Short mmCIF file of C-alpha atoms (C1' of nucleotides) in Angstrom, two decimals:
data_model
loop_
_atom_site.label_atom_id
_atom_site.label_comp_id
_atom_site.label_asym_id
_atom_site.label_seq_id
_atom_site.Cartn_x
_atom_site.Cartn_y
_atom_site.Cartn_z
CA MET F 93 3.35 -1.83 2.20
CA PRO F 94 0.81 -0.99 4.90
CA GLU F 95 -0.23 2.63 4.83
CA THR F 96 1.34 4.82 7.32
CA ILE F 97 -0.77 7.16 9.47
CA LEU F 98 0.63 9.95 11.76
CA ILE F 99 -1.51 10.78 14.78
CA VAL F 100 -0.96 14.11 16.40
CA GLU F 101 -2.99 14.36 19.67
CA ASP F 102 -1.94 15.58 22.98
CA GLU F 103 -4.46 13.73 25.07
CA PRO F 104 -2.85 10.38 25.75
CA ALA F 105 -6.11 8.41 26.18
CA LEU F 106 -7.50 9.46 22.85
CA ARG F 107 -4.21 9.09 21.14
CA ASP F 108 -3.89 5.53 22.32
CA THR F 109 -7.41 4.67 21.32
CA LEU F 110 -6.87 6.09 17.83
CA ALA F 111 -3.60 4.23 17.49
CA TYR F 112 -5.03 1.00 18.71
CA ASN F 113 -8.01 1.13 16.31
CA LEU F 114 -5.90 2.02 13.25
CA LYS F 115 -3.40 -0.68 13.94
CA LYS F 116 -6.14 -3.15 14.35
CA ASP F 117 -7.24 -2.29 10.83
CA GLY F 118 -3.75 -2.88 9.51
CA PHE F 119 -2.25 0.55 9.35
CA ALA F 120 1.31 1.44 10.42
CA VAL F 121 0.77 4.10 13.09
CA GLU F 122 3.01 6.67 14.61
CA ALA F 123 1.66 8.92 17.40
CA VAL F 124 3.05 12.09 18.78
CA GLY F 125 1.70 14.65 21.27
CA ASP F 126 2.80 18.12 20.28
CA GLY F 127 3.16 20.23 17.20
CA ARG F 128 6.93 20.32 17.11
CA SER F 129 7.19 16.56 17.03
CA ALA F 130 4.42 16.47 14.54
CA LEU F 131 6.52 18.44 12.04
CA ALA F 132 9.54 16.33 12.60
CA SER F 133 7.65 13.04 12.28
CA ALA F 134 5.81 14.19 9.20
CA ARG F 135 8.99 15.02 7.45
CA THR F 136 10.92 11.82 8.24
CA LEU F 137 8.00 9.38 8.33
CA LYS F 138 6.28 10.58 5.09
CA PRO F 139 2.94 9.28 6.25
CA ASP F 140 0.07 8.65 3.88
CA LEU F 141 -2.32 10.59 6.05
CA ILE F 142 -2.14 12.82 9.10
CA ILE F 143 -4.74 12.98 11.80
CA LEU F 144 -4.12 16.37 13.55
CA ASP F 145 -5.71 17.74 16.64
CA LEU F 146 -6.33 21.43 16.58
CA MET F 147 -5.39 22.09 20.11
CA LEU F 148 -1.78 21.32 20.77
CA PRO F 149 1.07 22.38 23.10
CA GLU F 150 4.12 24.11 21.55
CA LEU F 151 2.66 24.74 18.15
CA ASP F 152 -1.04 24.43 17.46
CA GLY F 153 -2.78 22.47 14.80
CA PHE F 154 -3.44 25.58 12.58
CA GLU F 155 0.27 26.26 12.44
CA VAL F 156 1.27 22.68 11.85
CA ALA F 157 -1.23 22.24 9.07
CA ARG F 158 -0.24 25.46 7.39
CA ILE F 159 3.36 24.55 7.40
CA LEU F 160 2.92 21.01 6.23
CA ARG F 161 0.56 22.05 3.44
CA LYS F 162 3.51 24.01 1.92
CA GLU F 163 5.79 21.00 1.99
CA MET F 164 3.60 18.07 1.06
CA THR F 165 0.19 17.11 -0.25
CA THR F 166 -0.38 14.45 2.37
CA PRO F 167 -4.12 14.51 3.28
CA ILE F 168 -4.77 15.96 6.73
CA LEU F 169 -7.83 15.06 8.90
CA MET F 170 -8.39 17.62 11.53
CA LEU F 171 -9.87 17.01 14.96
CA THR F 172 -11.67 20.07 16.40
CA ALA F 173 -13.44 20.61 19.67
CA ARG F 174 -15.71 23.34 18.49
CA ASP F 175 -18.06 23.33 15.61
CA ASP F 176 -17.52 26.98 14.70
CA GLU F 177 -13.88 26.32 13.88
CA ILE F 178 -14.86 24.46 10.79
CA ASP F 179 -14.64 27.32 8.51
CA ARG F 180 -11.15 28.18 9.39
CA VAL F 181 -10.00 24.62 9.42
CA VAL F 182 -11.27 23.76 5.97
CA GLY F 183 -10.85 27.13 4.45
CA LEU F 184 -7.83 28.50 2.70
CA GLU F 185 -6.37 29.45 6.03
CA VAL F 186 -5.56 25.91 7.02
CA GLY F 187 -6.50 23.64 4.20
CA ALA F 188 -7.40 20.44 6.01
CA ASP F 189 -8.95 17.85 3.74
CA ASP F 190 -11.50 16.68 6.20
CA TYR F 191 -12.38 17.18 9.81
CA LEU F 192 -14.15 15.69 12.73
CA THR F 193 -15.78 17.48 15.57
CA LYS F 194 -15.25 15.94 19.05
CA PRO F 195 -16.76 13.82 20.29
CA PHE F 196 -16.89 11.46 17.30
CA SER F 197 -17.33 7.70 16.98
CA MET F 198 -14.43 5.59 16.05
CA ARG F 199 -16.48 4.11 13.25
CA GLU F 200 -16.90 7.55 11.75
CA LEU F 201 -13.19 8.24 12.06
CA MET F 202 -12.24 4.97 10.42
CA ALA F 203 -14.71 5.68 7.58
CA ARG F 204 -13.19 9.12 6.93
CA VAL F 205 -9.64 7.87 7.07
CA LYS F 206 -10.46 5.15 4.55
CA ALA F 207 -12.30 7.54 2.23
CA GLN F 208 -9.41 9.95 2.29
CA LEU F 209 -6.88 7.22 1.53
CA ARG F 210 -8.93 5.81 -1.25
CA ARG F 211 -9.35 9.11 -2.88
CA THR F 212 -5.61 9.62 -2.87
CA ARG F 213 -5.11 6.31 -4.50
CA LEU F 214 -7.80 6.98 -7.06
CA ILE F 215 -6.22 10.24 -8.02
CA GLN F 216 -2.90 8.64 -8.52
CA GLU F 217 -4.67 6.11 -10.78
CA GLU F 218 -6.16 9.04 -12.68
CA MET F 219 -2.85 10.67 -13.07
CA ALA F 220 -1.41 7.47 -14.53
CA LYS F 221 -4.29 7.26 -16.96
CA SER F 222 -3.97 10.70 -18.31
CA GLY F 223 -0.76 10.17 -19.98
CA VAL F 224 2.81 9.19 -19.36
CA ALA F 225 2.45 7.07 -16.33
CA GLN F 226 5.12 8.88 -14.33
CA VAL F 227 3.73 9.17 -10.91
CA LYS F 228 6.10 10.87 -8.56
CA GLN F 229 8.35 8.44 -6.89
CA GLU F 230 8.52 8.66 -3.13
CA LYS F 231 12.06 8.43 -1.95
CA LEU F 232 14.07 8.62 1.26
CA THR F 233 17.58 9.83 0.61
CA PHE F 234 20.69 9.79 2.93
CA ASP F 235 23.79 10.77 1.12
CA ASN F 236 24.51 8.13 -1.40
CA LEU F 237 21.86 5.83 -0.03
CA THR F 238 18.38 6.02 -1.49
CA ILE F 239 15.28 4.13 -0.58
CA ASN F 240 12.73 4.23 -3.38
CA LEU F 241 9.46 3.57 -1.69
CA THR F 242 7.49 3.42 -4.86
CA ARG F 243 9.78 0.92 -6.47
CA ARG F 244 10.63 -0.86 -3.14
CA GLU F 245 14.23 -0.63 -4.19
CA VAL F 246 17.41 0.56 -2.44
CA THR F 247 20.38 2.08 -4.25
CA LEU F 248 23.79 2.90 -3.00
CA ASN F 249 25.70 5.26 -5.24
CA ASP F 250 22.86 4.77 -7.81
CA LYS F 251 23.59 1.11 -7.93
CA PRO F 252 20.63 -1.19 -6.85
CA ILE F 253 21.29 -3.15 -3.76
CA PRO F 254 19.38 -6.43 -3.70
CA LEU F 255 17.62 -6.69 -0.35
CA LYS F 256 15.61 -9.51 1.02
CA PRO F 257 12.09 -8.63 2.08
CA LYS F 258 12.76 -8.38 5.81
CA GLU F 259 15.91 -6.47 5.13
CA TYR F 260 14.05 -4.01 3.12
CA ASP F 261 11.25 -3.64 5.61
CA LEU F 262 13.84 -3.11 8.40
CA LEU F 263 15.72 -0.55 6.45
CA GLU F 264 12.64 1.39 5.59
CA PHE F 265 11.60 1.39 9.14
CA PHE F 266 15.04 2.63 10.28
CA ALA F 267 14.93 5.32 7.62
CA ARG F 268 11.49 6.48 8.76
CA HIS F 269 12.86 6.79 12.30
CA LYS F 270 16.15 8.34 11.65
CA GLY F 271 18.05 9.48 14.66
CA GLN F 272 15.80 7.60 17.11
CA MET F 273 17.04 4.85 19.29
CA LEU F 274 14.96 1.82 18.58
CA SER F 275 14.89 -1.06 21.01
CA ARG F 276 14.80 -4.68 19.59
CA GLU F 277 11.30 -5.15 21.02
CA PHE F 278 9.99 -2.03 19.38
CA ILE F 279 11.50 -3.05 15.97
CA LEU F 280 10.06 -6.52 16.34
CA GLU F 281 6.63 -5.14 17.06
CA ARG F 282 6.65 -2.69 14.21
CA VAL F 283 8.49 -4.60 11.48
CA TRP F 284 7.77 -8.21 12.28
CA GLY F 285 4.19 -7.50 13.65
CA TRP F 286 2.71 -7.42 17.10
CA ASP F 287 2.10 -11.18 16.92
CA PHE F 288 5.71 -12.25 16.36
CA ILE F 289 6.77 -14.74 19.01
CA GLY F 290 10.44 -15.20 19.05
CA ASP F 291 13.92 -14.35 19.90
CA SER F 292 14.87 -10.59 19.76
CA ARG F 293 18.29 -11.73 18.42
CA THR F 294 16.52 -12.20 15.13
CA VAL F 295 16.95 -8.49 14.81
CA ASP F 296 20.64 -8.62 15.24
CA VAL F 297 21.00 -11.06 12.39
CA HIS F 298 19.03 -8.86 10.01
CA VAL F 299 21.02 -5.81 11.12
CA ARG F 300 24.21 -7.60 10.29
CA TRP F 301 22.99 -8.42 6.80
CA LEU F 302 21.94 -4.91 6.22
CA ARG F 303 25.19 -3.57 7.46
CA GLN F 304 27.09 -5.80 5.07
CA LYS F 305 25.07 -4.35 2.26
CA ILE F 306 24.77 -0.71 3.01
CA GLU F 307 27.75 0.08 5.22
CA GLU F 308 31.12 0.99 3.67
CA ASP F 309 32.81 -0.99 6.47
CA ALA F 310 30.41 -3.33 8.06
CA SER F 311 32.65 -3.83 11.04
CA ARG F 312 32.70 -0.15 11.72
CA PRO F 313 29.11 0.90 10.99
CA LYS F 314 28.30 4.52 10.39
CA ARG F 315 24.70 4.26 9.50
CA ILE F 316 23.18 1.66 11.73
CA ILE F 317 24.72 2.36 15.16
CA THR F 318 24.59 -0.07 18.06
CA VAL F 319 23.25 1.42 21.32
CA ARG F 320 24.63 -0.93 23.90
CA GLY F 321 21.88 -2.07 26.29
CA GLY F 322 19.40 -0.17 24.18
CA GLY F 323 19.04 -1.18 20.64
CA TYR F 324 19.98 0.45 17.32
CA ARG F 325 19.98 3.91 15.94
CA PHE F 326 19.94 4.79 12.22
CA GLU F 327 22.03 7.88 11.45
CA GLY F 328 21.20 8.28 7.81
CA MET W 264 -15.25 29.73 -14.49
CA PRO W 265 -17.35 28.55 -11.58
CA GLU W 266 -17.09 24.98 -10.39
CA THR W 267 -20.13 22.82 -11.16
CA ILE W 268 -21.94 20.84 -8.60
CA LEU W 269 -24.58 18.22 -9.31
CA ILE W 270 -27.19 17.69 -6.61
CA VAL W 271 -29.13 14.48 -6.58
CA GLU W 272 -31.85 14.66 -3.97
CA ASP W 273 -35.55 13.61 -4.33
CA GLU W 274 -36.91 15.83 -1.57
CA PRO W 275 -37.68 19.20 -3.27
CA ALA W 276 -37.33 21.38 -0.16
CA LEU W 277 -33.82 20.17 0.71
CA ARG W 278 -32.85 20.07 -2.98
CA ASP W 279 -33.72 23.79 -3.31
CA THR W 280 -32.02 24.74 -0.07
CA LEU W 281 -28.88 23.05 -1.17
CA ALA W 282 -29.03 24.64 -4.64
CA TYR W 283 -29.69 28.09 -3.19
CA ASN W 284 -26.79 27.98 -0.80
CA LEU W 285 -24.36 26.68 -3.31
CA LYS W 286 -25.25 29.17 -5.88
CA LYS W 287 -24.90 31.92 -3.27
CA ASP W 288 -21.35 30.83 -2.86
CA GLY W 289 -20.69 31.02 -6.49
CA PHE W 290 -21.04 27.51 -7.71
CA ALA W 291 -22.88 26.49 -10.85
CA VAL W 292 -25.49 24.10 -9.67
CA GLU W 293 -27.59 21.46 -11.37
CA ALA W 294 -30.14 19.62 -9.44
CA VAL W 295 -32.04 16.41 -10.25
CA GLY W 296 -34.45 14.27 -8.21
CA ASP W 297 -33.90 10.58 -9.20
CA GLY W 298 -31.13 8.14 -9.95
CA ARG W 299 -31.62 7.83 -13.64
CA SER W 300 -31.43 11.52 -14.28
CA ALA W 301 -28.45 11.63 -12.02
CA LEU W 302 -26.50 9.28 -14.27
CA ALA W 303 -27.55 11.26 -17.31
CA SER W 304 -26.59 14.62 -15.83
CA ALA W 305 -23.32 13.40 -14.48
CA ARG W 306 -22.31 12.10 -17.92
CA THR W 307 -23.22 15.19 -19.88
CA LEU W 308 -22.40 17.81 -17.28
CA LYS W 309 -19.15 16.36 -15.98
CA PRO W 310 -19.56 18.23 -12.69
CA ASP W 311 -16.65 18.91 -10.33
CA LEU W 312 -18.49 17.34 -7.44
CA ILE W 313 -21.69 15.29 -6.85
CA ILE W 314 -23.94 15.53 -3.79
CA LEU W 315 -25.88 12.35 -3.78
CA ASP W 316 -28.74 11.27 -1.54
CA LEU W 317 -28.79 7.63 -0.69
CA MET W 318 -32.53 7.23 -0.84
CA LEU W 319 -33.77 7.84 -4.31
CA PRO W 320 -36.57 6.73 -6.61
CA GLU W 321 -35.81 4.63 -9.71
CA LEU W 322 -32.21 3.82 -8.84
CA ASP W 323 -30.85 4.31 -5.34
CA GLY W 324 -27.79 6.23 -4.38
CA PHE W 325 -25.78 3.05 -3.88
CA GLU W 326 -26.30 2.03 -7.42
CA VAL W 327 -25.60 5.45 -8.86
CA ALA W 328 -22.43 5.85 -6.96
CA ARG W 329 -21.22 2.41 -7.94
CA ILE W 330 -21.90 3.11 -11.57
CA LEU W 331 -20.36 6.54 -11.62
CA ARG W 332 -17.24 5.40 -9.84
CA LYS W 333 -16.41 3.14 -12.69
CA GLU W 334 -16.71 6.02 -15.23
CA MET W 335 -15.26 8.99 -13.45
CA THR W 336 -13.25 10.03 -10.43
CA THR W 337 -15.49 13.00 -9.61
CA PRO W 338 -15.68 13.35 -5.87
CA ILE W 339 -18.99 12.12 -4.40
CA LEU W 340 -20.47 13.44 -1.22
CA MET W 341 -23.15 11.14 0.14
CA LEU W 342 -26.18 12.16 2.18
CA THR W 343 -27.39 9.44 4.38
CA ALA W 344 -30.31 9.29 6.89
CA ARG W 345 -28.93 6.58 9.13
CA ASP W 346 -25.62 6.58 10.91
CA ASP W 347 -25.13 2.81 10.45
CA GLU W 348 -25.08 3.11 6.70
CA ILE W 349 -21.74 4.80 6.89
CA ASP W 350 -19.69 1.66 6.50
CA ARG W 351 -21.37 0.59 3.30
CA VAL W 352 -21.26 4.15 1.86
CA VAL W 353 -17.58 4.82 2.47
CA GLY W 354 -16.53 1.25 2.21
CA LEU W 355 -15.43 -0.56 -0.89
CA GLU W 356 -19.04 -1.27 -1.83
CA VAL W 357 -19.86 2.26 -2.86
CA GLY W 358 -16.73 4.34 -2.64
CA ALA W 359 -18.03 7.72 -1.65
CA ASP W 360 -15.46 10.32 -0.84
CA ASP W 361 -17.26 11.88 1.97
CA TYR W 362 -20.71 11.65 3.59
CA LEU W 363 -23.02 13.60 5.83
CA THR W 364 -25.66 12.18 8.14
CA LYS W 365 -29.09 13.98 8.11
CA PRO W 366 -29.74 16.20 9.64
CA PHE W 367 -26.73 18.42 8.97
CA SER W 368 -26.04 22.09 9.02
CA MET W 369 -25.60 24.03 5.78
CA ARG W 370 -22.27 25.37 7.20
CA GLU W 371 -21.07 21.81 7.61
CA LEU W 372 -22.08 20.86 4.07
CA MET W 373 -20.39 23.91 2.62
CA ALA W 374 -17.31 23.13 4.54
CA ARG W 375 -17.14 19.55 3.16
CA VAL W 376 -17.84 20.66 -0.28
CA LYS W 377 -15.10 23.11 -0.28
CA ALA W 378 -12.62 20.74 1.28
CA GLN W 379 -13.42 18.15 -1.37
CA LEU W 380 -13.04 20.68 -4.22
CA ARG W 381 -9.88 22.13 -2.68
CA ARG W 382 -8.16 18.81 -2.74
CA THR W 383 -9.11 18.14 -6.27
CA ARG W 384 -7.71 21.50 -7.30
CA LEU W 385 -4.51 20.84 -5.41
CA ILE W 386 -4.04 17.55 -7.15
CA GLN W 387 -4.68 19.00 -10.55
CA GLU W 388 -2.02 21.61 -9.88
CA GLU W 389 0.34 18.93 -8.86
CA MET W 390 -0.41 17.13 -12.05
CA ALA W 391 0.18 20.23 -14.15
CA LYS W 392 3.41 20.83 -12.35
CA SER W 393 4.68 17.38 -13.13
CA GLY W 394 4.10 18.00 -16.72
CA VAL W 395 1.49 15.22 -17.28
CA ALA W 396 -0.02 15.52 -20.67
CA GLN W 397 -3.65 16.47 -20.75
CA VAL W 398 -4.32 14.61 -23.89
CA LYS W 399 -5.52 11.05 -23.79
CA GLN W 400 -2.76 8.74 -24.82
CA GLU W 401 -3.45 6.37 -27.65
CA LYS W 402 -0.48 4.08 -27.37
CA LEU W 403 2.08 3.11 -24.81
CA THR W 404 5.32 2.05 -26.11
CA PHE W 405 8.29 0.30 -24.47
CA ASP W 406 11.05 -0.53 -26.79
CA ASN W 407 9.71 -3.11 -29.10
CA LEU W 408 6.50 -3.58 -27.10
CA THR W 409 3.53 -1.51 -27.99
CA ILE W 410 0.19 -1.26 -26.38
CA ASN W 411 -2.45 0.22 -28.61
CA LEU W 412 -5.04 1.49 -26.09
CA THR W 413 -7.71 2.44 -28.57
CA ARG W 414 -7.49 -0.81 -30.50
CA ARG W 415 -6.80 -2.81 -27.33
CA GLU W 416 -4.02 -4.59 -29.14
CA VAL W 417 -0.46 -5.42 -28.22
CA THR W 418 2.42 -5.83 -30.63
CA LEU W 419 5.89 -7.12 -30.05
CA ASN W 420 8.31 -6.19 -32.84
CA ASP W 421 5.32 -5.04 -34.82
CA LYS W 422 3.77 -8.52 -34.70
CA PRO W 423 0.43 -8.66 -32.92
CA ILE W 424 0.42 -10.71 -29.81
CA PRO W 425 -2.98 -12.34 -28.97
CA LEU W 426 -3.82 -11.67 -25.37
CA LYS W 427 -6.77 -12.93 -23.39
CA PRO W 428 -9.00 -10.20 -21.93
CA LYS W 429 -7.53 -10.37 -18.39
CA GLU W 430 -4.04 -10.58 -19.76
CA TYR W 431 -4.58 -7.33 -21.62
CA ASP W 432 -6.06 -5.58 -18.71
CA LEU W 433 -3.22 -6.65 -16.52
CA LEU W 434 -0.61 -5.57 -19.03
CA GLU W 435 -2.19 -2.25 -19.49
CA PHE W 436 -2.38 -1.75 -15.79
CA PHE W 437 1.32 -2.62 -15.40
CA ALA W 438 2.13 -0.31 -18.27
CA ARG W 439 0.35 2.59 -16.74
CA HIS W 440 2.31 2.00 -13.51
CA LYS W 441 5.71 1.47 -14.95
CA GLY W 442 8.41 1.44 -12.26
CA GLN W 443 5.99 1.06 -9.36
CA MET W 444 5.99 -1.93 -7.09
CA LEU W 445 2.43 -3.30 -7.18
CA SER W 446 1.23 -5.67 -4.47
CA ARG W 447 -0.99 -8.55 -5.55
CA GLU W 448 -3.83 -7.09 -3.43
CA PHE W 449 -3.51 -3.66 -5.17
CA ILE W 450 -3.49 -5.31 -8.55
CA LEU W 451 -6.52 -7.45 -7.70
CA GLU W 452 -8.35 -4.39 -6.49
CA ARG W 453 -7.63 -2.40 -9.57
CA VAL W 454 -7.75 -4.93 -12.38
CA TRP W 455 -10.20 -7.44 -11.08
CA GLY W 456 -12.33 -4.89 -9.14
CA TRP W 457 -13.18 -3.78 -5.69
CA ASP W 458 -15.45 -6.67 -5.17
CA PHE W 459 -13.31 -9.49 -6.24
CA ILE W 460 -13.12 -12.18 -3.59
CA GLY W 461 -10.48 -14.70 -4.19
CA ASP W 462 -6.99 -15.99 -4.17
CA SER W 463 -4.15 -13.53 -4.72
CA ARG W 464 -2.34 -16.42 -6.53
CA THR W 465 -4.63 -15.74 -9.45
CA VAL W 466 -2.36 -12.77 -10.20
CA ASP W 467 0.65 -15.10 -10.40
CA VAL W 468 -0.93 -17.23 -12.99
CA HIS W 469 -1.77 -14.29 -15.25
CA VAL W 470 1.66 -12.87 -14.80
CA ARG W 471 3.12 -16.16 -15.97
CA TRP W 472 0.95 -16.13 -19.07
CA LEU W 473 1.93 -12.60 -19.80
CA ARG W 474 5.50 -13.37 -19.32
CA GLN W 475 5.37 -16.20 -21.78
CA LYS W 476 4.00 -13.80 -24.35
CA ILE W 477 5.93 -10.67 -23.91
CA GLU W 478 9.29 -11.68 -22.39
CA GLU W 479 12.17 -12.79 -24.44
CA ASP W 480 12.93 -15.46 -21.85
CA ALA W 481 9.97 -16.00 -19.63
CA SER W 482 12.15 -17.77 -17.09
CA ARG W 483 14.38 -14.67 -16.76
CA PRO W 484 11.93 -11.80 -17.03
CA LYS W 485 13.14 -8.33 -17.81
CA ARG W 486 9.86 -6.56 -18.06
CA ILE W 487 7.66 -7.96 -15.24
CA ILE W 488 10.01 -8.23 -12.35
CA THR W 489 9.12 -10.18 -9.15
CA VAL W 490 9.56 -8.11 -6.00
CA ARG W 491 9.84 -10.86 -3.44
CA GLY W 492 7.63 -10.16 -0.43
CA GLY W 493 6.13 -7.27 -2.29
CA GLY W 494 4.55 -8.01 -5.56
CA TYR W 495 5.53 -7.26 -9.18
CA ARG W 496 7.13 -4.28 -10.92
CA PHE W 497 6.81 -3.49 -14.68
CA GLU W 498 10.05 -2.07 -16.04
CA GLY W 499 8.94 -1.26 -19.56
"C1'" DG R 182 44.22 -9.18 33.49
"C1'" DC R 183 39.79 -11.41 34.45
"C1'" DT R 184 34.92 -11.74 34.41
"C1'" DT R 185 30.53 -11.02 32.59
"C1'" DG R 186 27.04 -9.94 29.55
"C1'" DG R 187 25.55 -8.08 25.46
"C1'" DG R 188 26.31 -7.97 20.69
"C1'" DG R 189 28.59 -10.07 16.24
"C1'" DT R 190 28.85 -13.84 13.27
"C1'" DT R 191 27.81 -18.04 11.08
"C1'" DA R 192 25.49 -21.95 9.15
"C1'" DA R 193 21.85 -25.46 9.43
"C1'" DG R 194 17.31 -26.59 9.23
"C1'" DG R 195 12.47 -25.18 8.61
"C1'" DT R 196 9.16 -22.24 6.61
"C1'" DC R 197 7.20 -19.29 3.37
"C1'" DT R 198 6.85 -17.45 -1.53
"C1'" DT R 199 6.77 -17.83 -6.04
"C1'" DG R 200 6.74 -20.60 -10.45
"C1'" DT R 201 4.42 -23.85 -12.93
"C1'" DT R 202 1.05 -27.04 -14.50
"C1'" DA R 203 -3.23 -28.94 -14.83
"C1'" DA R 204 -7.93 -29.64 -13.61
"C1'" DT R 205 -12.30 -27.58 -12.76
"C1'" DG R 206 -15.80 -24.22 -13.40
"C1'" DA R 207 -18.13 -20.30 -15.46
"C1'" DG R 208 -19.79 -17.91 -19.24
"C1'" DA R 209 -20.39 -16.61 -24.11
"C1'" DG R 210 -21.86 -17.76 -28.46
"C1'" DA R 211 -23.42 -21.12 -31.87
"C1'" DT C 160 -27.75 -27.57 -25.22
"C1'" DC C 161 -23.22 -27.94 -26.68
"C1'" DT C 162 -18.76 -26.20 -27.39
"C1'" DC C 163 -15.20 -23.36 -26.76
"C1'" DT C 164 -12.51 -20.02 -24.40
"C1'" DC C 165 -11.01 -18.13 -20.51
"C1'" DA C 166 -10.56 -17.48 -15.41
"C1'" DT C 167 -9.74 -19.50 -11.10
"C1'" DT C 168 -8.04 -22.63 -7.90
"C1'" DA C 169 -5.47 -26.47 -6.19
"C1'" DA C 170 -1.34 -28.81 -5.93
"C1'" DC C 171 3.39 -29.57 -6.12
"C1'" DA C 172 8.33 -28.24 -6.88
"C1'" DA C 173 12.04 -25.23 -6.37
"C1'" DG C 174 14.33 -22.07 -4.20
"C1'" DA C 175 14.67 -17.95 -1.35
"C1'" DC C 176 14.39 -16.48 2.97
"C1'" DC C 177 13.94 -16.48 8.19
"C1'" DT C 178 14.97 -18.16 12.67
"C1'" DT C 179 17.48 -20.38 15.86
"C1'" DA C 180 21.29 -21.78 18.36
"C1'" DA C 181 25.89 -22.07 18.97
"C1'" DC C 182 30.20 -19.90 19.30
"C1'" DC C 183 33.11 -15.83 19.26
"C1'" DC C 184 34.47 -11.33 20.46
"C1'" DC C 185 34.64 -7.05 22.71
"C1'" DA C 186 33.46 -3.44 26.21
"C1'" DA C 187 33.09 -2.29 30.84
"C1'" DG C 188 33.60 -3.12 35.55
"C1'" DC C 189 36.30 -5.37 38.99
#
DNA sequence: GCTTGGGGTTAAGGTCTTGTTAATGAGAGA
DNA sequence: TCTCTCATTAACAAGACCTTAACCCCAAGC
């Protein structure tokens, strides 16, 4: 439900500030520090907006933007250090949707993020209006398991699986972080909310319910793997 | 065919500079100096983008933007004199897509104009690809339920169903977003308006009334489905 | 084999969401 | 101004859902 934002910034201090402020405003935030992880995260996370620093280790922002542009229409907000890079950033070469020149104020960034997201929503609206209301349905697919983000519905072998709200949230979160080991604390923070006070065993219970619904054999899970002493890992 | 840009700026010097530079880059430019003409031009000209100064005689930029937003999705780039107006400009109150704080460089303006237009073009391509009809739809039909958009009338089994204004708005909105989960907040924002302050339970009540009128068995709805923890979903 | 600790499993409250109804208020039109 | 319609909100009921806590089981180390 909350909109997801991917931050790609190698400088830890700025990255944290960005993440903090966006979270405070109710966004689901994921932050990475290099180009290669950026690609990976963008692909599995399917964020609603990407904040991308131009200067990056491994694979610079130019490259990342160019690649992502071919794969998705997700709006990209570029962070540049030098004013004279603007032309390349916004031009056909990269195709960012917006940019900010460092240093910038957090207020300005928030304003631009919101403007960008609102535009996206407006456009979808427009598409719906101009005819058959078939907006593209966003989905995450793993074999015979599909999570339809637009419908907030999960199907297994094309049969809808009724999930309780928290189960769905949890599964979506797992799916967006496929292959990563996720500690109970991390899951609680992101799915339940930073203000959740309670037992981390709560996660276990929900995992069990999920397993019963999406695993072939819940007692021998293949999708949601237990990492003893660590947490869980979703394998797809 | 060149893209058309409408400039709304009361200061002649700046207006001419803007027009000159945009023309030089191949845009078709129309420039006006006050809010009232802005509305008129925007309506007849249907520009691809509007550059709108905040401070205007007759009708200020806030008002102009607010009015135009309800009529069209044309991207609006706001020019503001003061940094602290950003929040209002980009916020829900006005809904500009981008803004520039005076003074700004022409290069920066051009960059933002192009970014904005680029995105619009991208989206249109996307729309074309997904085969969305260009023609305005007159009716939306779902089995035995028909929504006549031009007449603003709903029939079930060819029998007209009397709907109250908000009920109709809500139903049309659902219909245009068939298959999408819609949160109460989203519905409120779109059907009630950006500026609606109030209880999200309001939606529930209207949904109930709608269900009573268009569902076969209102207590076991097949069209307007409750998505627990999420909102509602119209299934057609 | 035994011990230990983490994870699995279950069911009982307690809490939160939604459905439903009715009263109040706002606004249009007579 | 009065009347009527419609929108909004409050309040309660019903039921779905979440959390906790208790108990069980298994894996790994001894």
